[in-house]
Amino acid sequence: MNIAIIGSGYVGLVTGVCLSHIGHHVICVDNNPQKIKALKKGRMPIYEPGLEELMHECVIKRRLKFTGSIKEACQKSSVIFLALPTPPKPNGDADLTYIENASREIALNMDSYKLIVEKSTVPAETGKKIRRTVQLNLPKRFKDGNKILLDFDVASNPEFLKEGSAVQDFMNPDRVVLGVESKKAEKILREIYKPLKTKILVTNIASSEMIKHASNSFLATKISFVNAVAQICDRVGADVLKVAEGMGLDKRIGRQFLDAGIGYGGSCFPKDVDSFVRLGEKNGYDFGLLKEVRRINETQHQSFIHLIEEKVWNLKEKTIGIWGLAFKPNTDDMRSAASLKIIAQLQHEGAKVKAYDPKAMRNAASILKGVVLCKDPYSTIEDADALLLLTEWPEFKEVNFIQVRDSMRQAVIFDGRNMLDADKLEDMGFEYFGIGRGRL
Ligand code: UDX
């Protein structure tokens, strides 16, 4: 198949490279000339394990190209995926300007049948709006005095990949959801995903859009639920790790997404929960449950700060070393990362902050002000009054904690991800505090 991907951001690049890898001819489009220039030179602008190597392979096989022109992409493809940003507006609605503009441009450049597929997370009913925009902007063509009607379809095919394991998730999905309104669109999309040999669920467009809203919001609900449970664990002397294990053994519940911590971040969950709440409001439904999910997430880091204040005492002039800045491991992404809120609060209270992240240092340098960025975990905690672990990078388990203990001013660890071995650290002489471990 000849496929265009409009938007070479996170979702677009992973989708484009992976579709090319499974045998399709793909052209990725972006309106940022620097990005296209870098991609043409073989440089991947995001960090995602395995993606750059796969991109090189596909380019060598001549199945993957990059361009700044939607016109060129339209001419070369019959299927066009929209993987554009849908940032939140101040009222929580998703801003769909990029989607509308791209739909118009596709229409203006259409010369034969096209299947236009929503890939980025969009509010339910966006499919209808894309259809209308394309219809309104189709060029009028005539043959022998008769108007030629250009045929097209709109479909929804939400993306469920997680940052850090995106290639793996794309190649081995739990399911592929196809929201379609014609047999032709279904047939084309089935053909595209045939090499993946996975469960395919076909629905109408609205249901497909709702599956994405509901799935992400449900996962966010699981996280806020376990974070609320962790709050009570601390108060009654229970260990949330054991509680999650015990709950997770029930197949109906499952262990995944029951890791208590400093709250969810990233480019999806906070935005998607907001947009689902707004969708309810616009349609006369108050989604109170999700509002509470959001509230729990927004306050989770505050109780972490209170704990630090209680145990480290006055934060003014204290040195706090931070391990992990990305919103989760295996990514350099710091969008809506819990680390940002925690660092801002520490600085507000007058603490000196030093930080290290295995991959996010470049992003950190452009986002964080007044933070000493260190080259490794050890220099980060020299003379520190406390160590905060904010992202569960596996390499933090491999650190020599004797060396850490001896270079800190006070051997106190706050593990915001419950990643480290509390008993072992306490035996070494650390004071250890996790989330919901019942050890306060
Ligand atoms: C999420 C969805 O998982 C994915 O299906 C969708 O396509 C995009 O949004 P992503 O944001 O990449 O993916 O990361 P994910 O692994 O889901 O983690 C999101 C946040 O939740 C991270 O901040 C993570 O630390 C946090 N989290 C996750 C927890 O706090 N506890 C958990 O048990 C799981």
Tab-separated table of N, CA, C and O and ligand atoms in Angstrom, residues 10 121 159-164 169 175 212 216 219 223 226-227 255-269 272 297 327-329 336-338 392 417, ligand 1:
chain	number	residue	atom	x	y	z
A	10	TYR	N	5.549	12.067	17.570
A	10	TYR	CA	5.747	10.775	18.206
A	10	TYR	C	4.937	9.654	17.544
A	10	TYR	O	5.481	8.659	17.057
A	121	THR	N	-5.190	11.004	18.977
A	121	THR	CA	-6.382	11.002	19.832
A	121	THR	C	-7.205	12.245	19.555
A	121	THR	O	-6.710	13.366	19.671
A	159	GLU	N	-4.452	4.943	18.142
A	159	GLU	CA	-3.150	4.368	18.473
A	159	GLU	C	-3.089	4.101	19.974
A	159	GLU	O	-3.470	4.937	20.763
A	160	PHE	N	-2.606	2.925	20.352
A	160	PHE	CA	-2.538	2.591	21.785
A	160	PHE	C	-1.097	2.437	22.256
A	160	PHE	O	-0.857	1.916	23.343
A	161	LEU	N	-0.110	2.824	21.438
A	161	LEU	CA	1.277	2.543	21.829
A	161	LEU	C	1.737	3.409	22.999
A	161	LEU	O	1.281	4.532	23.181
A	162	LYS	N	2.637	2.828	23.774
A	162	LYS	CA	3.188	3.520	24.941
A	162	LYS	C	4.599	3.988	24.610
A	162	LYS	O	5.360	3.247	23.984
A	163	GLU	N	4.934	5.176	25.061
A	163	GLU	CA	6.302	5.653	24.856
A	163	GLU	C	7.263	4.726	25.579
A	163	GLU	O	6.955	4.212	26.653
A	164	GLY	N	8.422	4.517	24.993
A	164	GLY	CA	9.416	3.648	25.623
A	164	GLY	C	9.320	2.217	25.129
A	164	GLY	O	10.287	1.475	25.165
A	169	ASP	N	5.021	-2.302	20.950
A	169	ASP	CA	3.557	-2.211	21.058
A	169	ASP	C	2.907	-2.213	19.682
A	169	ASP	O	1.853	-2.809	19.480
A	175	ARG	N	-4.882	-5.330	20.282
A	175	ARG	CA	-5.964	-5.265	19.282
A	175	ARG	C	-5.706	-4.077	18.357
A	175	ARG	O	-5.016	-3.127	18.721
A	212	LYS	N	-10.925	4.786	22.351
A	212	LYS	CA	-9.673	5.462	22.735
A	212	LYS	C	-9.880	6.310	24.000
A	212	LYS	O	-9.111	6.233	24.954
A	216	ASN	N	-7.902	5.038	27.632
A	216	ASN	CA	-6.905	5.844	28.341
A	216	ASN	C	-7.447	6.343	29.680
A	216	ASN	O	-6.730	6.364	30.686
A	219	LEU	N	-7.353	3.537	32.246
A	219	LEU	CA	-5.995	3.291	32.769
A	219	LEU	C	-5.613	4.378	33.772
A	219	LEU	O	-5.027	4.095	34.826
A	223	ILE	N	-4.660	4.037	37.902
A	223	ILE	CA	-3.500	4.630	38.587
A	223	ILE	C	-3.964	5.496	39.763
A	223	ILE	O	-3.438	5.390	40.877
A	226	VAL	N	-5.109	3.311	42.682
A	226	VAL	CA	-4.055	2.714	43.506
A	226	VAL	C	-3.306	3.802	44.286
A	226	VAL	O	-2.855	3.560	45.414
A	227	ASN	N	-3.230	5.012	43.740
A	227	ASN	CA	-2.587	6.094	44.488
A	227	ASN	C	-3.423	6.471	45.716
A	227	ASN	O	-2.880	6.784	46.781
A	255	ARG	N	-2.699	-7.036	37.305
A	255	ARG	CA	-1.683	-6.301	38.071
A	255	ARG	C	-1.218	-5.015	37.376
A	255	ARG	O	-0.718	-4.096	38.013
A	256	GLN	N	-1.402	-4.963	36.029
A	256	GLN	CA	-0.830	-3.808	35.322
A	256	GLN	C	-1.532	-2.493	35.688
A	256	GLN	O	-2.724	-2.468	35.944
A	257	PHE	N	-0.750	-1.423	35.672
A	257	PHE	CA	-1.246	-0.073	35.976
A	257	PHE	C	-1.775	0.050	37.408
A	257	PHE	O	-2.662	0.842	37.688
A	258	LEU	N	-1.189	-0.750	38.285
A	258	LEU	CA	-1.483	-0.606	39.719
A	258	LEU	C	-0.198	-0.236	40.455
A	258	LEU	O	-0.010	-0.634	41.598
A	259	ASP	N	0.694	0.500	39.786
A	259	ASP	CA	1.911	0.939	40.472
A	259	ASP	C	1.671	2.318	41.068
A	259	ASP	O	1.532	3.308	40.328
A	260	ALA	N	1.636	2.362	42.399
A	260	ALA	CA	1.455	3.661	43.053
A	260	ALA	C	2.715	4.486	42.862
A	260	ALA	O	3.810	3.949	42.723
A	261	GLY	N	2.562	5.792	42.832
A	261	GLY	CA	3.739	6.633	42.627
A	261	GLY	C	3.391	8.100	42.814
A	261	GLY	O	2.490	8.436	43.595
A	262	ILE	N	4.096	8.961	42.059
A	262	ILE	CA	3.877	10.401	42.219
A	262	ILE	C	2.886	10.922	41.180
A	262	ILE	O	2.812	12.110	40.926
A	263	GLY	N	2.137	10.011	40.580
A	263	GLY	CA	1.072	10.427	39.649
A	263	GLY	C	1.465	10.196	38.208
A	263	GLY	O	2.636	10.095	37.880
A	264	TYR	N	0.455	10.090	37.349
A	264	TYR	CA	0.731	9.901	35.924
A	264	TYR	C	1.039	11.226	35.245
A	264	TYR	O	0.569	12.277	35.660
A	265	GLY	N	1.884	11.158	34.201
A	265	GLY	CA	2.207	12.348	33.414
A	265	GLY	C	2.205	11.978	31.952
A	265	GLY	O	1.525	11.036	31.544
A	266	GLY	N	2.994	12.718	31.168
A	266	GLY	CA	3.094	12.397	29.747
A	266	GLY	C	2.143	13.205	28.893
A	266	GLY	O	1.371	14.031	29.395
A	267	SER	N	2.199	12.934	27.605
A	267	SER	CA	1.423	13.755	26.671
A	267	SER	C	0.006	13.227	26.504
A	267	SER	O	-0.804	13.849	25.832
A	268	CYS	N	-0.315	12.058	27.087
A	268	CYS	CA	-1.638	11.466	26.819
A	268	CYS	C	-2.608	11.544	27.994
A	268	CYS	O	-3.645	12.198	27.888
A	269	PHE	N	-2.285	10.858	29.080
A	269	PHE	CA	-3.298	10.717	30.136
A	269	PHE	C	-3.863	12.059	30.642
A	269	PHE	O	-5.088	12.202	30.699
A	272	ASP	N	-5.976	13.484	27.843
A	272	ASP	CA	-7.116	12.648	27.452
A	272	ASP	C	-8.208	12.637	28.519
A	272	ASP	O	-9.399	12.598	28.195
A	297	ASN	N	-4.719	12.761	40.958
A	297	ASN	CA	-3.423	12.845	40.284
A	297	ASN	C	-2.738	14.178	40.557
A	297	ASN	O	-1.536	14.251	40.730
A	327	PHE	N	8.907	11.564	32.132
A	327	PHE	CA	7.622	11.209	32.776
A	327	PHE	C	7.525	9.721	33.047
A	327	PHE	O	6.684	9.274	33.819
A	328	LYS	N	8.412	8.930	32.404
A	328	LYS	CA	8.524	7.500	32.684
A	328	LYS	C	9.831	7.016	32.077
A	328	LYS	O	10.465	7.761	31.311
A	329	PRO	N	10.272	5.797	32.368
A	329	PRO	CA	11.561	5.356	31.829
A	329	PRO	C	11.521	5.092	30.322
A	329	PRO	O	10.449	4.984	29.735
A	336	SER	N	4.395	17.132	30.934
A	336	SER	CA	3.561	16.865	32.123
A	336	SER	C	4.202	15.855	33.074
A	336	SER	O	3.502	15.056	33.714
A	337	ALA	N	5.519	15.865	33.155
A	337	ALA	CA	6.204	14.936	34.073
A	337	ALA	C	5.997	15.405	35.507
A	337	ALA	O	6.025	16.612	35.788
A	338	ALA	N	5.819	14.455	36.427
A	338	ALA	CA	5.645	14.803	37.841
A	338	ALA	C	6.892	15.528	38.352
A	338	ALA	O	6.816	16.382	39.244
A	392	GLU	N	11.515	5.587	37.257
A	392	GLU	CA	12.075	4.269	37.580
A	392	GLU	C	12.956	3.705	36.460
A	392	GLU	O	12.687	2.638	35.905
A	417	ARG	N	8.732	6.061	43.117
A	417	ARG	CA	8.218	5.005	42.229
A	417	ARG	C	8.271	3.615	42.867
A	417	ARG	O	8.077	2.619	42.152
B	1	UDX	C1	-0.435	5.971	27.404
B	1	UDX	C2	-1.218	4.678	27.119
B	1	UDX	O1	-0.690	3.612	27.915
B	1	UDX	C3	-1.154	4.334	25.640
B	1	UDX	O2	-1.969	3.209	25.374
B	1	UDX	C4	-1.651	5.544	24.831
B	1	UDX	O3	-1.538	5.302	23.447
B	1	UDX	C5	-0.866	6.794	25.187
B	1	UDX	O4	-0.928	7.013	26.601
B	1	UDX	P1	2.157	6.630	27.686
B	1	UDX	O5	1.648	7.982	28.069
B	1	UDX	O6	3.260	6.516	26.688
B	1	UDX	O7	0.946	5.711	27.105
B	1	UDX	O8	2.710	5.896	28.994
B	1	UDX	P2	2.171	4.870	30.087
B	1	UDX	O9	3.139	3.762	30.187
B	1	UDX	O10	0.768	4.519	29.886
B	1	UDX	O11	2.345	5.745	31.414
B	1	UDX	C6	1.648	6.989	31.604
B	1	UDX	C7	1.948	7.562	32.971
B	1	UDX	O12	1.350	6.779	33.999
B	1	UDX	C8	3.448	7.638	33.321
B	1	UDX	O13	3.702	8.875	33.975
B	1	UDX	C9	3.649	6.479	34.283
B	1	UDX	O14	4.715	6.688	35.175
B	1	UDX	C10	2.300	6.466	35.001
B	1	UDX	N1	1.957	5.169	35.589
B	1	UDX	C11	1.747	4.079	34.767
B	1	UDX	C12	1.815	5.024	36.966
B	1	UDX	O15	1.992	5.988	37.718
B	1	UDX	N2	1.454	3.814	37.473
B	1	UDX	C13	1.232	2.724	36.699
B	1	UDX	O16	0.897	1.658	37.239
B	1	UDX	C14	1.388	2.856	35.289
